[in-house]
């Protein structure tokens, strides 16, 4: 059996990646979502172990020091990291794994796992992004401004990604993601063992 695909998905905060990925998961039973650890406080409705593992700074540092993180980064004053063990065990079982991480994490994964597939999701404009961020109503004004500044900086990194998906119409963005996934899985380099056996 060959290893599952590692799919890195980055987007500015409130860029709509959660909704797109939700649809993608409905359509692909072989996909697993990595749950990150973070030091940020849970938003209303978020549960420990569901959206994130919510940990203290000390706990986070311990995970890093013990080599338990595949990658980690600081984003708008909080730490976020991908726990290594579930990703490795899923991939070893042939499951495809999605990492929903920021551009710093994306760069670390590209170095570590060169055959990962990276997708950058962008909103149709910054105005739409700001509107979505406000509508969500989970951040105060200062944080919204910080996240908008961060989004502008993040966009600079989009060029290092394999694919760019524009999140204007949801169905189209989901279809784009599905197409990326399907064609990446059909790459010869991921299937040579099958061809050899034949
Ligand atoms: P939020 O606070 O809005 O949930 O996430 C803020 C940013 O952190 C988003 O860009 C999100 O993709 C990113 N992020 C979430 N988990 C991780 C992680 O494990 N590693 C890294 N590097 N970024 C993450």
mmCIF file of C-alpha atoms and ligand atoms in Angstrom:
data_model
loop_
_atom_site.group_PDB
_atom_site.id
_atom_site.type_symbol
_atom_site.label_atom_id
_atom_site.label_comp_id
_atom_site.label_asym_id
_atom_site.label_seq_id
_atom_site.Cartn_x
_atom_site.Cartn_y
_atom_site.Cartn_z
ATOM 1 C CA UNK A 1 0.000 0.000 0.000
ATOM 2 C CA UNK A 2 1.340 3.456 -0.703
ATOM 3 C CA UNK A 3 1.244 6.349 1.674
ATOM 4 C CA UNK A 4 -1.729 8.680 1.697
ATOM 5 C CA UNK A 5 -1.470 12.141 0.221
ATOM 6 C CA UNK A 6 -0.578 15.123 2.376
ATOM 7 C CA UNK A 7 -2.722 18.094 1.400
ATOM 8 C CA UNK A 8 -1.743 21.492 2.805
ATOM 9 C CA UNK A 9 -4.493 24.091 2.678
ATOM 10 C CA UNK A 10 -3.846 27.712 3.583
ATOM 11 C CA UNK A 11 -6.080 30.746 3.355
ATOM 12 C CA UNK A 12 -6.359 34.094 5.084
ATOM 13 C CA UNK A 13 -8.455 33.957 8.236
ATOM 14 C CA UNK A 14 -12.176 33.836 7.279
ATOM 15 C CA UNK A 15 -11.139 33.055 3.697
ATOM 16 C CA UNK A 16 -13.814 30.372 3.686
ATOM 17 C CA UNK A 17 -11.555 27.333 3.786
ATOM 18 C CA UNK A 18 -13.569 25.689 6.558
ATOM 19 C CA UNK A 19 -16.735 25.585 4.436
ATOM 20 C CA UNK A 20 -14.905 24.342 1.345
ATOM 21 C CA UNK A 21 -13.123 21.641 3.294
ATOM 22 C CA UNK A 22 -16.368 20.593 4.971
ATOM 23 C CA UNK A 23 -17.834 19.868 1.540
ATOM 24 C CA UNK A 24 -14.678 18.112 0.402
ATOM 25 C CA UNK A 25 -14.839 15.824 3.429
ATOM 26 C CA UNK A 26 -18.437 14.924 2.632
ATOM 27 C CA UNK A 27 -17.354 13.790 -0.819
ATOM 28 C CA UNK A 28 -14.180 11.887 0.138
ATOM 29 C CA UNK A 29 -14.325 9.214 2.789
ATOM 30 C CA UNK A 30 -10.579 8.611 2.548
ATOM 31 C CA UNK A 31 -9.740 12.107 3.848
ATOM 32 C CA UNK A 32 -8.666 12.781 7.430
ATOM 33 C CA UNK A 33 -8.392 16.232 8.982
ATOM 34 C CA UNK A 34 -5.469 16.905 11.256
ATOM 35 C CA UNK A 35 -6.559 18.625 14.475
ATOM 36 C CA UNK A 36 -3.999 21.234 15.486
ATOM 37 C CA UNK A 37 -2.984 22.310 18.945
ATOM 38 C CA UNK A 38 -3.273 26.007 19.743
ATOM 39 C CA UNK A 39 -2.726 28.399 22.605
ATOM 40 C CA UNK A 40 -5.567 30.679 21.478
ATOM 41 C CA UNK A 41 -8.784 30.735 23.475
ATOM 42 C CA UNK A 42 -11.725 28.747 22.083
ATOM 43 C CA UNK A 43 -14.301 30.792 20.157
ATOM 44 C CA UNK A 44 -17.933 30.363 21.005
ATOM 45 C CA UNK A 45 -19.065 26.901 19.930
ATOM 46 C CA UNK A 46 -15.542 25.490 19.642
ATOM 47 C CA UNK A 47 -14.790 22.323 21.582
ATOM 48 C CA UNK A 48 -11.515 20.885 22.773
ATOM 49 C CA UNK A 49 -10.433 18.061 20.444
ATOM 50 C CA UNK A 50 -12.891 19.041 17.729
ATOM 51 C CA UNK A 51 -11.664 22.223 16.024
ATOM 52 C CA UNK A 52 -8.429 22.333 18.026
ATOM 53 C CA UNK A 53 -6.689 20.950 21.064
ATOM 54 C CA UNK A 54 -6.652 24.031 23.285
ATOM 55 C CA UNK A 55 -3.468 24.031 25.344
ATOM 56 C CA UNK A 56 -1.475 26.422 27.523
ATOM 57 C CA UNK A 57 1.790 27.977 26.353
ATOM 58 C CA UNK A 58 3.675 25.605 28.653
ATOM 59 C CA UNK A 59 1.918 22.541 27.269
ATOM 60 C CA UNK A 60 2.533 23.743 23.731
ATOM 61 C CA UNK A 61 6.238 24.252 24.408
ATOM 62 C CA UNK A 62 6.473 20.775 25.906
ATOM 63 C CA UNK A 63 4.957 19.235 22.754
ATOM 64 C CA UNK A 64 7.505 21.133 20.638
ATOM 65 C CA UNK A 65 10.436 20.192 22.895
ATOM 66 C CA UNK A 66 9.455 16.512 22.810
ATOM 67 C CA UNK A 67 9.362 16.459 19.003
ATOM 68 C CA UNK A 68 5.616 15.866 18.987
ATOM 69 C CA UNK A 69 4.912 18.616 16.418
ATOM 70 C CA UNK A 70 5.343 18.125 12.700
ATOM 71 C CA UNK A 71 5.391 21.906 12.261
ATOM 72 C CA UNK A 72 4.377 24.920 14.327
ATOM 73 C CA UNK A 73 4.141 28.685 14.042
ATOM 74 C CA UNK A 74 3.014 31.828 15.804
ATOM 75 C CA UNK A 75 0.005 33.573 14.258
ATOM 76 C CA UNK A 76 -1.384 36.907 15.550
ATOM 77 C CA UNK A 77 0.050 36.311 19.017
ATOM 78 C CA UNK A 78 -0.913 32.648 19.434
ATOM 79 C CA UNK A 79 0.905 29.388 18.762
ATOM 80 C CA UNK A 80 -0.483 26.736 16.438
ATOM 81 C CA UNK A 81 1.014 23.334 15.603
ATOM 82 C CA UNK A 82 0.290 20.037 13.868
ATOM 83 C CA UNK A 83 0.585 16.950 16.093
ATOM 84 C CA UNK A 84 2.903 14.534 14.298
ATOM 85 C CA UNK A 85 1.595 11.104 15.349
ATOM 86 C CA UNK A 86 -1.920 11.069 13.806
ATOM 87 C CA UNK A 87 -0.654 12.437 10.481
ATOM 88 C CA UNK A 88 2.021 9.763 10.214
ATOM 89 C CA UNK A 89 -0.218 6.903 11.246
ATOM 90 C CA UNK A 90 -3.070 7.904 8.870
ATOM 91 C CA UNK A 91 -0.711 8.287 5.936
ATOM 92 C CA UNK A 92 0.916 4.927 6.681
ATOM 93 C CA UNK A 93 -2.564 3.373 6.423
ATOM 94 C CA UNK A 94 -3.077 4.994 3.005
ATOM 95 C CA UNK A 95 -5.403 7.729 4.265
ATOM 96 C CA UNK A 96 -5.119 11.201 2.727
ATOM 97 C CA UNK A 97 -4.509 13.891 5.315
ATOM 98 C CA UNK A 98 -5.471 17.559 5.207
ATOM 99 C CA UNK A 99 -3.494 20.165 7.131
ATOM 100 C CA UNK A 100 -5.333 23.452 7.495
ATOM 101 C CA UNK A 101 -2.378 25.634 8.407
ATOM 102 C CA UNK A 102 -0.902 29.092 7.870
ATOM 103 C CA UNK A 103 1.787 30.008 5.331
ATOM 104 C CA UNK A 104 4.660 29.572 7.814
ATOM 105 C CA UNK A 105 3.518 26.020 8.496
ATOM 106 C CA UNK A 106 2.965 25.461 4.776
ATOM 107 C CA UNK A 107 6.603 26.379 4.076
ATOM 108 C CA UNK A 108 7.848 23.993 6.797
ATOM 109 C CA UNK A 109 5.781 21.112 5.402
ATOM 110 C CA UNK A 110 7.028 21.732 1.843
ATOM 111 C CA UNK A 111 10.596 21.288 3.123
ATOM 112 C CA UNK A 112 9.749 18.248 5.197
ATOM 113 C CA UNK A 113 7.415 16.464 2.761
ATOM 114 C CA UNK A 114 8.340 17.621 -0.756
ATOM 115 C CA UNK A 115 5.598 15.541 -2.396
ATOM 116 C CA UNK A 116 2.856 17.225 -0.395
ATOM 117 C CA UNK A 117 0.200 19.078 -2.378
ATOM 118 C CA UNK A 118 -0.399 22.670 -1.381
ATOM 119 C CA UNK A 119 -3.441 24.774 -2.104
ATOM 120 C CA UNK A 120 -3.924 28.449 -1.337
ATOM 121 C CA UNK A 121 -7.527 29.577 -1.106
ATOM 122 C CA UNK A 122 -8.231 33.263 -1.714
ATOM 123 C CA UNK A 123 -11.401 35.283 -1.348
ATOM 124 C CA UNK A 124 -12.448 37.174 -4.494
ATOM 125 C CA UNK A 125 -11.245 40.460 -2.901
ATOM 126 C CA UNK A 126 -9.984 41.982 0.347
ATOM 127 C CA UNK A 127 -13.302 43.781 0.771
ATOM 128 C CA UNK A 128 -15.120 40.426 0.772
ATOM 129 C CA UNK A 129 -12.605 39.052 3.258
ATOM 130 C CA UNK A 130 -13.132 41.955 5.676
ATOM 131 C CA UNK A 131 -16.895 41.599 5.355
ATOM 132 C CA UNK A 132 -16.709 37.865 6.147
ATOM 133 C CA UNK A 133 -14.427 38.490 9.113
ATOM 134 C CA UNK A 134 -16.883 41.076 10.513
ATOM 135 C CA UNK A 135 -19.916 38.898 9.861
ATOM 136 C CA UNK A 136 -18.326 36.085 11.851
ATOM 137 C CA UNK A 137 -18.417 38.468 14.804
ATOM 138 C CA UNK A 138 -15.881 36.508 16.823
ATOM 139 C CA UNK A 139 -13.037 39.053 16.843
ATOM 140 C CA UNK A 140 -12.724 42.578 18.200
ATOM 141 C CA UNK A 141 -11.792 45.513 15.947
ATOM 142 C CA UNK A 142 -8.073 45.383 16.773
ATOM 143 C CA UNK A 143 -7.895 41.665 15.979
ATOM 144 C CA UNK A 144 -9.839 42.164 12.738
ATOM 145 C CA UNK A 145 -7.300 44.796 11.638
ATOM 146 C CA UNK A 146 -4.384 42.535 12.639
ATOM 147 C CA UNK A 147 -5.918 39.620 10.738
ATOM 148 C CA UNK A 148 -6.455 41.825 7.662
ATOM 149 C CA UNK A 149 -2.797 42.952 7.771
ATOM 150 C CA UNK A 150 -1.721 39.334 8.192
ATOM 151 C CA UNK A 151 -3.932 38.320 5.239
ATOM 152 C CA UNK A 152 -2.154 40.879 3.020
ATOM 153 C CA UNK A 153 1.226 39.495 4.059
ATOM 154 C CA UNK A 154 0.016 35.923 3.586
ATOM 155 C CA UNK A 155 -1.051 36.594 0.028
ATOM 156 C CA UNK A 156 2.625 37.263 -0.752
ATOM 157 C CA UNK A 157 3.247 33.574 -0.070
ATOM 158 C CA UNK A 158 0.565 32.269 -2.406
ATOM 159 C CA UNK A 159 3.184 31.969 -5.156
ATOM 160 C CA UNK A 160 4.934 29.160 -3.307
ATOM 161 C CA UNK A 161 1.805 26.992 -3.393
ATOM 162 C CA UNK A 162 1.006 24.425 -6.087
ATOM 163 C CA UNK A 163 -2.569 25.602 -6.649
ATOM 164 C CA UNK A 164 -4.668 28.710 -6.214
ATOM 165 C CA UNK A 165 -8.390 28.315 -5.601
ATOM 166 C CA UNK A 166 -10.630 31.391 -5.680
ATOM 167 C CA UNK A 167 -13.464 31.145 -3.217
ATOM 168 C CA UNK A 168 -16.136 33.121 -5.021
ATOM 169 C CA UNK A 169 -18.837 30.518 -5.600
ATOM 170 C CA UNK A 170 -18.703 27.650 -3.117
ATOM 171 C CA UNK A 171 -19.627 24.856 -5.568
ATOM 172 C CA UNK A 172 -16.902 25.930 -7.973
ATOM 173 C CA UNK A 173 -14.264 26.147 -5.289
ATOM 174 C CA UNK A 174 -15.220 22.677 -4.020
ATOM 175 C CA UNK A 175 -15.146 21.272 -7.569
ATOM 176 C CA UNK A 176 -11.668 22.797 -8.027
ATOM 177 C CA UNK A 177 -10.448 21.161 -4.838
ATOM 178 C CA UNK A 178 -11.946 17.847 -5.901
ATOM 179 C CA UNK A 179 -10.229 18.094 -9.300
ATOM 180 C CA UNK A 180 -6.885 18.829 -7.656
ATOM 181 C CA UNK A 181 -7.257 15.862 -5.332
ATOM 182 C CA UNK A 182 -8.267 13.477 -8.094
ATOM 183 C CA UNK A 183 -5.538 14.408 -10.524
ATOM 184 C CA UNK A 184 -2.849 14.421 -7.825
ATOM 185 C CA UNK A 185 -3.890 10.905 -6.841
ATOM 186 C CA UNK A 186 -3.556 9.741 -10.459
ATOM 187 C CA UNK A 187 0.030 10.988 -10.821
ATOM 188 C CA UNK A 188 2.281 8.212 -12.053
ATOM 189 C CA UNK A 189 4.758 8.827 -9.241
ATOM 190 C CA UNK A 190 2.033 7.952 -6.744
ATOM 191 C CA UNK A 191 0.985 4.803 -8.635
ATOM 192 C CA UNK A 192 4.173 3.302 -10.057
ATOM 193 C CA UNK A 193 3.861 0.203 -7.857
ATOM 194 C CA UNK A 194 0.509 -0.605 -9.412
ATOM 195 C CA UNK A 195 1.861 -0.251 -12.953
ATOM 196 C CA UNK A 196 4.934 -2.357 -12.048
ATOM 197 C CA UNK A 197 2.779 -5.153 -10.659
ATOM 198 C CA UNK A 198 0.685 -5.234 -13.815
HETATM 199 P P1 LIG B 1 -7.787 30.594 13.634
HETATM 200 O O1 LIG B 1 -7.342 31.264 14.893
HETATM 201 O O2 LIG B 1 -8.565 31.529 12.751
HETATM 202 O O3 LIG B 1 -8.483 29.283 13.879
HETATM 203 O O4 LIG B 1 -6.460 30.213 12.812
HETATM 204 C C1 LIG B 1 -5.514 31.197 12.531
HETATM 205 C C2 LIG B 1 -4.519 30.669 11.519
HETATM 206 O O5 LIG B 1 -3.751 29.603 12.072
HETATM 207 C C3 LIG B 1 -5.169 30.112 10.244
HETATM 208 O O6 LIG B 1 -4.436 30.596 9.127
HETATM 209 C C4 LIG B 1 -5.002 28.624 10.402
HETATM 210 O O7 LIG B 1 -4.928 27.949 9.156
HETATM 211 C C5 LIG B 1 -3.668 28.565 11.124
HETATM 212 N N1 LIG B 1 -3.418 27.277 11.776
HETATM 213 C C6 LIG B 1 -4.327 26.457 12.355
HETATM 214 N N2 LIG B 1 -3.718 25.361 12.810
HETATM 215 C C7 LIG B 1 -2.405 25.477 12.497
HETATM 216 C C8 LIG B 1 -1.260 24.641 12.686
HETATM 217 O O8 LIG B 1 -1.318 23.543 13.227
HETATM 218 N N3 LIG B 1 -0.087 25.117 12.238
HETATM 219 C C9 LIG B 1 0.040 26.323 11.623
HETATM 220 N N4 LIG B 1 1.257 26.670 11.189
HETATM 221 N N5 LIG B 1 -1.004 27.128 11.418
HETATM 222 C C10 LIG B 1 -2.225 26.712 11.848
#
